[in-house]
Short mmCIF file of N, CA, C and O in Angstrom, two decimals:
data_model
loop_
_atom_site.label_atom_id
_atom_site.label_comp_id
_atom_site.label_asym_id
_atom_site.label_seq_id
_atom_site.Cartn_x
_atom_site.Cartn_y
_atom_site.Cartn_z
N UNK A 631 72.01 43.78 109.89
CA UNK A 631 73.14 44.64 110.11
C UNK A 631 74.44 44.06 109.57
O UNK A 631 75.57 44.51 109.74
N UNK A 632 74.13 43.08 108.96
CA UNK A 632 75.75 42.43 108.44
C UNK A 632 75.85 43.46 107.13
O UNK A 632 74.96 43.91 106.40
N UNK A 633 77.41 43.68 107.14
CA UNK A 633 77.93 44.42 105.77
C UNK A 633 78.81 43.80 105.12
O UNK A 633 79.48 42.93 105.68
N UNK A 634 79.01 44.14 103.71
CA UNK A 634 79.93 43.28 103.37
C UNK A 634 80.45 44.35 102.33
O UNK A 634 79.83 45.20 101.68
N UNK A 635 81.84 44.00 102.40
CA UNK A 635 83.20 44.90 101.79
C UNK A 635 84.23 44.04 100.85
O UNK A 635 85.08 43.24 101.26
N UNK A 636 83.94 44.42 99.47
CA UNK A 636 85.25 43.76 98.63
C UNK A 636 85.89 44.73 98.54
O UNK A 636 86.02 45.93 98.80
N UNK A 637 86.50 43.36 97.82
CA UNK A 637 88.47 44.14 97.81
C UNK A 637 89.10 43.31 96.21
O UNK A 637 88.58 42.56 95.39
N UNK A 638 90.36 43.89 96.36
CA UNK A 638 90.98 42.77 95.07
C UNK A 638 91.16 43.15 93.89
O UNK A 638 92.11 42.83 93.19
N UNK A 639 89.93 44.15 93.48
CA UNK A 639 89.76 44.41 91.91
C UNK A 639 91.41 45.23 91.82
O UNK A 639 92.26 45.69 92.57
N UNK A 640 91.16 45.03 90.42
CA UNK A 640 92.11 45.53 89.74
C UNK A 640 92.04 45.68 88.20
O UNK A 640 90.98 45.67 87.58
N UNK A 641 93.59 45.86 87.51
CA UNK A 641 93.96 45.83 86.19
C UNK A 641 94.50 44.51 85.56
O UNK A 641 95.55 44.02 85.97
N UNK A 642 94.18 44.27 85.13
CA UNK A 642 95.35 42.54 84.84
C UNK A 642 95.34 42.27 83.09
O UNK A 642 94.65 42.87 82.27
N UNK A 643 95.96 41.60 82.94
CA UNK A 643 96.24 41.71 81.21
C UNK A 643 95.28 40.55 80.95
O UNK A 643 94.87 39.93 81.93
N UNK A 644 94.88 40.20 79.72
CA UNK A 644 94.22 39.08 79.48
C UNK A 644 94.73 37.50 79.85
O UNK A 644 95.40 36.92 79.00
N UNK A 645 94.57 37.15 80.51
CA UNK A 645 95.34 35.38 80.82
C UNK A 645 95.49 35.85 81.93
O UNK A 645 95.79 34.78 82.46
N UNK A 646 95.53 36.72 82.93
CA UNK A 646 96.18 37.00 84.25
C UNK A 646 95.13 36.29 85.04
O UNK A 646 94.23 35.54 84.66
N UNK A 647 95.52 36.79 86.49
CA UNK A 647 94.59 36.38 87.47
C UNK A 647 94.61 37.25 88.51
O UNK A 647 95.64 37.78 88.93
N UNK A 648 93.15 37.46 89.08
CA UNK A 648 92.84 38.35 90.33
C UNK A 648 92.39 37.43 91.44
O UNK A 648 92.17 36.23 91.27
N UNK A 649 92.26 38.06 92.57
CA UNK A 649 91.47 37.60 93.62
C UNK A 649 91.20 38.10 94.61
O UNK A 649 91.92 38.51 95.52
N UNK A 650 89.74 38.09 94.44
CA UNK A 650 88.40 38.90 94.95
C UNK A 650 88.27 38.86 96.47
O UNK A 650 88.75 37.78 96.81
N UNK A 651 87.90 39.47 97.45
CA UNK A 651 87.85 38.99 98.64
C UNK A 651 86.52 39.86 99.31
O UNK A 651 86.39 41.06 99.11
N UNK A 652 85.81 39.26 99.94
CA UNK A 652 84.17 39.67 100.23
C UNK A 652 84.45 39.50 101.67
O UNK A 652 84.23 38.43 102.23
N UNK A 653 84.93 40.55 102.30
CA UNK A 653 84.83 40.78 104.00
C UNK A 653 82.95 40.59 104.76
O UNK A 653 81.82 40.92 104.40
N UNK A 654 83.49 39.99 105.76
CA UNK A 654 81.69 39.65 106.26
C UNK A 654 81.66 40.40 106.94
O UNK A 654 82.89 40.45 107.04
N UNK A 655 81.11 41.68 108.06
CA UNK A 655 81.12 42.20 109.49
C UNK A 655 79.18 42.41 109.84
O UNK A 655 78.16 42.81 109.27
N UNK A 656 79.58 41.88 111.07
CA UNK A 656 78.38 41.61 111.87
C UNK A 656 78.26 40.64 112.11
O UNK A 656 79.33 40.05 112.24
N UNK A 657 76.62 39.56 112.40
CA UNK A 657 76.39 38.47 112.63
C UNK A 657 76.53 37.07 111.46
O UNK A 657 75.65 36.48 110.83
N UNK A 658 78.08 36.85 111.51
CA UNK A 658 78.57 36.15 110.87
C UNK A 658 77.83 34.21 110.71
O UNK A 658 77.62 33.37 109.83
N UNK A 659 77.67 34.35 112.24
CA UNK A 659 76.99 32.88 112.35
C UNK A 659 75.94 32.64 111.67
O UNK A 659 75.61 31.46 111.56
N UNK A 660 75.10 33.72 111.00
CA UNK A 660 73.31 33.23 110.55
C UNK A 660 74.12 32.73 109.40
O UNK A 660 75.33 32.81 109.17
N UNK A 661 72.94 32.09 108.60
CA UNK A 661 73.13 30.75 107.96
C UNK A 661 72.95 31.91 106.13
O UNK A 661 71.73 31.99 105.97
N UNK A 662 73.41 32.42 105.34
CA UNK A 662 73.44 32.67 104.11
C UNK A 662 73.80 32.05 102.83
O UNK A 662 74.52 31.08 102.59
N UNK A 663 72.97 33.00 101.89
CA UNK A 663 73.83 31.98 100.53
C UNK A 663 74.36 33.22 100.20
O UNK A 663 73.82 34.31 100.41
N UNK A 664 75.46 32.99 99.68
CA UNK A 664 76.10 34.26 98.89
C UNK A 664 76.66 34.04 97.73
O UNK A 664 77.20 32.93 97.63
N UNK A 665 76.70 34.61 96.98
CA UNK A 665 77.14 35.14 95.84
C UNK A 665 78.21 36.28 95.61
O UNK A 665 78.62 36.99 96.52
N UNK A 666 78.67 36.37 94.08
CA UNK A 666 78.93 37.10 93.25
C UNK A 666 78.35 37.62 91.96
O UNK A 666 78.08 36.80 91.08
N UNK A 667 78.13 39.04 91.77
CA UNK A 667 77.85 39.52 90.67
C UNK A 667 78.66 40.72 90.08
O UNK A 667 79.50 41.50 90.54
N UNK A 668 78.02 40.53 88.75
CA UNK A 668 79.46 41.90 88.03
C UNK A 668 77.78 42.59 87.35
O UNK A 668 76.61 42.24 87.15
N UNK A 669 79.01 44.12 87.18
CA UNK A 669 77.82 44.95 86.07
C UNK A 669 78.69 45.30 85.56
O UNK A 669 79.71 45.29 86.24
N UNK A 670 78.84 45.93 83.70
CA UNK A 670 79.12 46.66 82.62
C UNK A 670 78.65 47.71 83.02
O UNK A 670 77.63 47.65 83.72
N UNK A 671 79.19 48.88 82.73
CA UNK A 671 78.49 49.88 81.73
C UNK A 671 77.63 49.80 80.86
O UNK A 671 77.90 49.27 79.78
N UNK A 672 76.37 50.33 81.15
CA UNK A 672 74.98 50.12 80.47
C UNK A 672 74.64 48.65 80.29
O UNK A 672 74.13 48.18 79.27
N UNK A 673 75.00 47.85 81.55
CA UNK A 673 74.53 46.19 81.52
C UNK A 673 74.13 46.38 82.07
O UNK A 673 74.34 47.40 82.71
N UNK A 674 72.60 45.00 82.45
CA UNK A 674 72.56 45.00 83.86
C UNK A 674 73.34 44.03 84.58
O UNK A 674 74.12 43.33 83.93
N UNK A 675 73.21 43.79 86.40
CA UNK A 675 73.96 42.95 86.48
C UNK A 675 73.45 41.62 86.69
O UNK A 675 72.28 41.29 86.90
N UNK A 676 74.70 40.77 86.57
CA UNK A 676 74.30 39.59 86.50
C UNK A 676 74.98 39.07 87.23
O UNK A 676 76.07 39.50 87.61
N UNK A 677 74.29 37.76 87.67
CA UNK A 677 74.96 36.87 88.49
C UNK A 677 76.21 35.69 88.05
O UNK A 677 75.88 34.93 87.15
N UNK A 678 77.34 35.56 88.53
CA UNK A 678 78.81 35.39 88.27
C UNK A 678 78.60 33.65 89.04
O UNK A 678 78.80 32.68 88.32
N UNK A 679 78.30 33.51 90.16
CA UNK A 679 78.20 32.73 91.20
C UNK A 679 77.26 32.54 92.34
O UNK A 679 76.75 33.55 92.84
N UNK A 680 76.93 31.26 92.87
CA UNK A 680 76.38 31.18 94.04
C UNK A 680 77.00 30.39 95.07
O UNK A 680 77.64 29.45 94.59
N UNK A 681 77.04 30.45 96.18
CA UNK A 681 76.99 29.56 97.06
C UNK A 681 77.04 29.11 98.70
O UNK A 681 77.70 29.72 99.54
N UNK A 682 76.17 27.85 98.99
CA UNK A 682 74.99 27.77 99.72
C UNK A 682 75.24 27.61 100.98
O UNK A 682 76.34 27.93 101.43
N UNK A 683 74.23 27.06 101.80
CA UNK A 683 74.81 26.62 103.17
C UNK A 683 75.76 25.19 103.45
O UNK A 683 76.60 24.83 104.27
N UNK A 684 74.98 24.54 102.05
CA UNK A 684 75.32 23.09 102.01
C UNK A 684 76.59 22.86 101.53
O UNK A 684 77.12 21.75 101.57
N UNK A 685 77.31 24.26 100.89
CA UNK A 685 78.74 23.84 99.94
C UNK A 685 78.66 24.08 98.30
O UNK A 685 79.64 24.16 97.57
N UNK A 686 77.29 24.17 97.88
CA UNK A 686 77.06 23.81 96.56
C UNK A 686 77.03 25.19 96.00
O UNK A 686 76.41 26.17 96.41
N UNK A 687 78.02 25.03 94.72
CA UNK A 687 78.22 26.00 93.85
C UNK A 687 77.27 26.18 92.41
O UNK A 687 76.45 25.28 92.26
N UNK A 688 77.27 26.88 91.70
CA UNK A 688 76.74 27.25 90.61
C UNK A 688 76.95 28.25 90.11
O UNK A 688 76.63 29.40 90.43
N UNK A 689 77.63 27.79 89.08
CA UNK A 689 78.08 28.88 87.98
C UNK A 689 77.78 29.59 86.53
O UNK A 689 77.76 28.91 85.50
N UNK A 690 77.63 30.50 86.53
CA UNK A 690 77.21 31.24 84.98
C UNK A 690 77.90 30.75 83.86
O UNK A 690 79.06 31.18 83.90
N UNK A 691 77.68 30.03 82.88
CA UNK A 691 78.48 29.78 82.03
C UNK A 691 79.67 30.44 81.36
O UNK A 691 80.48 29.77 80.72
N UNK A 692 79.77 31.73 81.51
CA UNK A 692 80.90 32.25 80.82
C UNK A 692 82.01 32.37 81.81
O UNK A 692 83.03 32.90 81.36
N UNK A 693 82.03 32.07 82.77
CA UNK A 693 83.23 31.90 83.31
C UNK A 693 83.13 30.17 84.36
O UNK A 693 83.38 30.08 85.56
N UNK A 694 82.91 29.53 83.85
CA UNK A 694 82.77 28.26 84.17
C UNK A 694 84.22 27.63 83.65
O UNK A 694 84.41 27.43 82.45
N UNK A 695 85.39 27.28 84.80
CA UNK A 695 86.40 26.39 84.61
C UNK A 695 87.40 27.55 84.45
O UNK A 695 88.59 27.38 84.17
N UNK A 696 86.78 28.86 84.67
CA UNK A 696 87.73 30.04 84.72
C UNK A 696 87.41 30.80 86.38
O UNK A 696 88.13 31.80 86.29
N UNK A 697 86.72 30.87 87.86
CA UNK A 697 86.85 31.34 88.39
C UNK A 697 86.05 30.77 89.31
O UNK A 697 84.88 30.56 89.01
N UNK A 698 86.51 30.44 90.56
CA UNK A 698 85.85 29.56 91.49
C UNK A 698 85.62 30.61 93.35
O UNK A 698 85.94 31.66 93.91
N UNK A 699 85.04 29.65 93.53
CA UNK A 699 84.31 30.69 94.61
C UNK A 699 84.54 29.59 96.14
O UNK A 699 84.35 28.39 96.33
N UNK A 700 84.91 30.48 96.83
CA UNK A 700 85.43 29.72 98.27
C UNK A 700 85.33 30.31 99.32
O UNK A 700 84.86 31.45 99.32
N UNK A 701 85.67 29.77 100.37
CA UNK A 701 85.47 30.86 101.68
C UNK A 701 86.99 30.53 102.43
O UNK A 701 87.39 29.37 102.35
N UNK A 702 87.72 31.39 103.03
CA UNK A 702 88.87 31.26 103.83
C UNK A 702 88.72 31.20 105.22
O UNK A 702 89.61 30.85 105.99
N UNK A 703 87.11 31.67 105.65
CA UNK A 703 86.99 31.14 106.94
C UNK A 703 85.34 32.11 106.55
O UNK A 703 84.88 32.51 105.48
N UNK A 704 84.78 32.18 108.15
CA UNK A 704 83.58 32.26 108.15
C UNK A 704 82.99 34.30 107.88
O UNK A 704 81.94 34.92 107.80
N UNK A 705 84.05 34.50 107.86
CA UNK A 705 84.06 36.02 107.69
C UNK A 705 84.65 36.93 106.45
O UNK A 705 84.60 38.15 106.29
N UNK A 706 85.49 35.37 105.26
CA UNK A 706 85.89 35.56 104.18
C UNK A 706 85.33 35.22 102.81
O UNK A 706 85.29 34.00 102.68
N UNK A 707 84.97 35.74 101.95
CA UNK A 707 84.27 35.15 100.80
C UNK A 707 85.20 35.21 99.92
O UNK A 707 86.11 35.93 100.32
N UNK A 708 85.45 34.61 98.54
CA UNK A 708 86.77 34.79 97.72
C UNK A 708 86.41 34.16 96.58
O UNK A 708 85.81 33.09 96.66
N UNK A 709 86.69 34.67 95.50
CA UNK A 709 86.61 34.83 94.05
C UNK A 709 87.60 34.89 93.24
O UNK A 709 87.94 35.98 92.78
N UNK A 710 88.31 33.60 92.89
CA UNK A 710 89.50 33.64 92.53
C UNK A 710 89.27 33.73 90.66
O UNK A 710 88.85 32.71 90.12
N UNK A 711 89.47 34.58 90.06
CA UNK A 711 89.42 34.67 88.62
C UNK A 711 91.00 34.39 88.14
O UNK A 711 92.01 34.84 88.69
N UNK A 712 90.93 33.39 86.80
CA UNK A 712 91.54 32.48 86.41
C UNK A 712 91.18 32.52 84.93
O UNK A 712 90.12 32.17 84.41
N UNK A 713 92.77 33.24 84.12
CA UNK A 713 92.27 33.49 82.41
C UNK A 713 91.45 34.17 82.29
O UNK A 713 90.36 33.90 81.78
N UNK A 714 91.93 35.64 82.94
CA UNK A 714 90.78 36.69 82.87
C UNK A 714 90.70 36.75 81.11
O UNK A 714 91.53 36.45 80.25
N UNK A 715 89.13 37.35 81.01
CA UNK A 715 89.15 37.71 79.37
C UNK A 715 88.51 39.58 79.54
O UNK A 715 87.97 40.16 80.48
N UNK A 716 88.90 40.05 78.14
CA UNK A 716 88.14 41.23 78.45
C UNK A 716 86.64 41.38 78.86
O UNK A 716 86.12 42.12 79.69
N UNK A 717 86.19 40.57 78.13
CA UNK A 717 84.69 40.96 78.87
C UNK A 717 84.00 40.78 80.17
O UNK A 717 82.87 40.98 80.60
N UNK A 718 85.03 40.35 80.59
CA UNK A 718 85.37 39.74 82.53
C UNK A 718 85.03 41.25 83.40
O UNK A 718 84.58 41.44 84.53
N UNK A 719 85.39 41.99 82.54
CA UNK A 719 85.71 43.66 82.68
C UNK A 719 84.27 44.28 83.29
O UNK A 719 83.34 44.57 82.54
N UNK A 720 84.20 44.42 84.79
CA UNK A 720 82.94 45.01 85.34
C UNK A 720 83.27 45.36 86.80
O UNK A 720 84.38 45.22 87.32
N UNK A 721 82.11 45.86 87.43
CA UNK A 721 82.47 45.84 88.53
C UNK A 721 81.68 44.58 89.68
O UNK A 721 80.50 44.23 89.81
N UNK A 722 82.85 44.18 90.33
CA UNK A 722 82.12 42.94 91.09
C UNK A 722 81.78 43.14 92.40
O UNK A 722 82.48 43.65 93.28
N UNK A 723 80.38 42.61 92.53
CA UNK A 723 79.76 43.01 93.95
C UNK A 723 79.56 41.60 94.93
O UNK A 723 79.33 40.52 94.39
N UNK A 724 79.64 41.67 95.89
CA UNK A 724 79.75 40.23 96.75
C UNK A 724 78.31 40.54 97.30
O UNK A 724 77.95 41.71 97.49
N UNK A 725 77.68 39.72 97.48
CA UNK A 725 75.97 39.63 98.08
C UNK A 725 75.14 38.76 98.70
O UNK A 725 74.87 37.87 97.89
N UNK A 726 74.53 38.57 99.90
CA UNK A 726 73.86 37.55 100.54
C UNK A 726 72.74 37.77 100.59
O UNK A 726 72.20 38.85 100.31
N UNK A 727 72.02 36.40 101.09
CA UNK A 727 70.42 36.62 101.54
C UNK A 727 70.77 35.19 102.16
O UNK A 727 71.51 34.24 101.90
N UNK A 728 69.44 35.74 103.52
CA UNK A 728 69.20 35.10 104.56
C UNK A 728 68.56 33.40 103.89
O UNK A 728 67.34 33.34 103.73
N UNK A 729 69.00 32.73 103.71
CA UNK A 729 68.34 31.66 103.27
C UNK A 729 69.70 30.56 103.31
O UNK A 729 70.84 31.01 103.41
N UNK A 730 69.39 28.94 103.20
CA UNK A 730 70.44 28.05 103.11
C UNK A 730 70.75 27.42 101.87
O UNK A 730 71.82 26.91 101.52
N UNK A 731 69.48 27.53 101.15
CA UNK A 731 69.30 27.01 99.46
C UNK A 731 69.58 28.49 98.71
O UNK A 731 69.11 29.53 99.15
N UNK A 732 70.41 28.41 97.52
CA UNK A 732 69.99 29.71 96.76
C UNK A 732 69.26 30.15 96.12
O UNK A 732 68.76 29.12 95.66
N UNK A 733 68.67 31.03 95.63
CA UNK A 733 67.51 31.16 94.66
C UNK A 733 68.51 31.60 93.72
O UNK A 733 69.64 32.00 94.03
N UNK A 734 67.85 31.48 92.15
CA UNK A 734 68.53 31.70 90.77
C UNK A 734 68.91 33.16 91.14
O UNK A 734 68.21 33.91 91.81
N UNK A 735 70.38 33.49 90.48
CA UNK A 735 71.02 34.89 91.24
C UNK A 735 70.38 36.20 90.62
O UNK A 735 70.85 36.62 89.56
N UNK A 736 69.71 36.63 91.02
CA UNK A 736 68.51 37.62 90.93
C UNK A 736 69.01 38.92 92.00
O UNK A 736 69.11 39.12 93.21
N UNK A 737 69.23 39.60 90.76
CA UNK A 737 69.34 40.95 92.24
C UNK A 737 68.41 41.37 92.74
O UNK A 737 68.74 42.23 93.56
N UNK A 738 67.16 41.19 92.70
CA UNK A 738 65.88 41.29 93.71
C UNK A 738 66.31 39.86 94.69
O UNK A 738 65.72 39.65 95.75
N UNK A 739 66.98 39.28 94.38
CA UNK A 739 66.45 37.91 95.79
C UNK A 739 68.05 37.92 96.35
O UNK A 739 68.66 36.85 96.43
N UNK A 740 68.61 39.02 96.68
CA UNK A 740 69.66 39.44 97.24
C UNK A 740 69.48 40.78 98.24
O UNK A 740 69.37 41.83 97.61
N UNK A 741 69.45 40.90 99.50
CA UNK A 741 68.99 41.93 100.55
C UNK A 741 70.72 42.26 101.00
O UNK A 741 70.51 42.70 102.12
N UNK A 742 71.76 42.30 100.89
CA UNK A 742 72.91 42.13 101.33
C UNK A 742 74.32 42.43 100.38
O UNK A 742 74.93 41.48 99.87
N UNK A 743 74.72 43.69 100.24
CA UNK A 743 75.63 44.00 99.32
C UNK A 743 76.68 45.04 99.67
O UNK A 743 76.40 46.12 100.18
N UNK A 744 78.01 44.61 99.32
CA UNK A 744 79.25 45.26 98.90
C UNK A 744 79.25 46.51 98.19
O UNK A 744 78.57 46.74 97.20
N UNK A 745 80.00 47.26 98.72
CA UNK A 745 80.17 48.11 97.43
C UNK A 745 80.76 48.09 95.75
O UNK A 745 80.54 48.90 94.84
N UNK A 746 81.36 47.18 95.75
CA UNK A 746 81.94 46.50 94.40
C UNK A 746 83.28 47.10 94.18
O UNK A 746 83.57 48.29 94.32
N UNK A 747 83.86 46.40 93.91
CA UNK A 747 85.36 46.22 93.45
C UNK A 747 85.56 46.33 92.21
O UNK A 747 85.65 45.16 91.84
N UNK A 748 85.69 46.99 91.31
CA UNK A 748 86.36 47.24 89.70
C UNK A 748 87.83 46.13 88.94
O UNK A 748 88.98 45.92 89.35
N UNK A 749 87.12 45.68 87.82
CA UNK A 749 87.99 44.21 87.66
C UNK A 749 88.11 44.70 85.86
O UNK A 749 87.16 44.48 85.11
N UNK A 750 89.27 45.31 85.42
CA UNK A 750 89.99 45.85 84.26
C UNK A 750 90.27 44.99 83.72
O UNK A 750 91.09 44.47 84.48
N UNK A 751 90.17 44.11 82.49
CA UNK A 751 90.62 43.00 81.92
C UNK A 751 90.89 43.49 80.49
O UNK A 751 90.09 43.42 79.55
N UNK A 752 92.71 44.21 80.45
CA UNK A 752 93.35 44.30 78.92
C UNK A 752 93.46 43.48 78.23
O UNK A 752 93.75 42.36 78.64
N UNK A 753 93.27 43.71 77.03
CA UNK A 753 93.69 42.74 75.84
C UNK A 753 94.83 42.42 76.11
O UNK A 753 95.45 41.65 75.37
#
């Protein structure tokens, strides 16, 4: 019964910066890994980020040293994008599964999703 609700998206020019925010509601205490993922138009989606029970992150290479992933408390998830580029341009979904290790970010090994937030990145 946990849901989860982003927020944040927007328009931003190329070099700008957004930040994502993944509301938790329900049973906040069970132990998850969560993530971020984006989809294109006619992409599929892919995984942006993970991270675990332990702290440990992992990131997709194309935005590696451009957008980091944190929590503001136990009910906040957050996605701070940094030197947006256009192809940054999707919509981003925040997502968990019951587990403390992550599995490779697979939208089959994700039971737990946002409605997604829309992230505009102008030239």
């Amino acid at each position: 019964q946990v849901r989860l609700e982003e927020s944040g998206g927007g328009s931003v020019q190329a070099g700008g910066s957004l930040r994502l925010s993944c509301a938790v509601y329900g049973d906040t205490g069970l132990t998850f890994c969560m993530s971020w993922f984006r989809q294109s138009p006619g992409k599929e989606r892919e995984g942006v980020v993970t991270l675990d029970a332990y702290g440990r992150t992992k990131y997709a290479d194309p935005v590696k040293g451009r957008f980091t992933i944190s929590k503001d408390n136990a009910e906040t998830l957050v996605l701070q994008i940094n030197n947006a580029k256009p192809e940054d341009t999707a919509m981003y979904y925040c997502a968990g599964v019951l587990r403390r290790q992550c599995p490779p970010p697979l939208v089959t090994d994700f039971n737990r999703w946002g409605q997604g937030t829309q992230v505009t990145v102008s030239s």
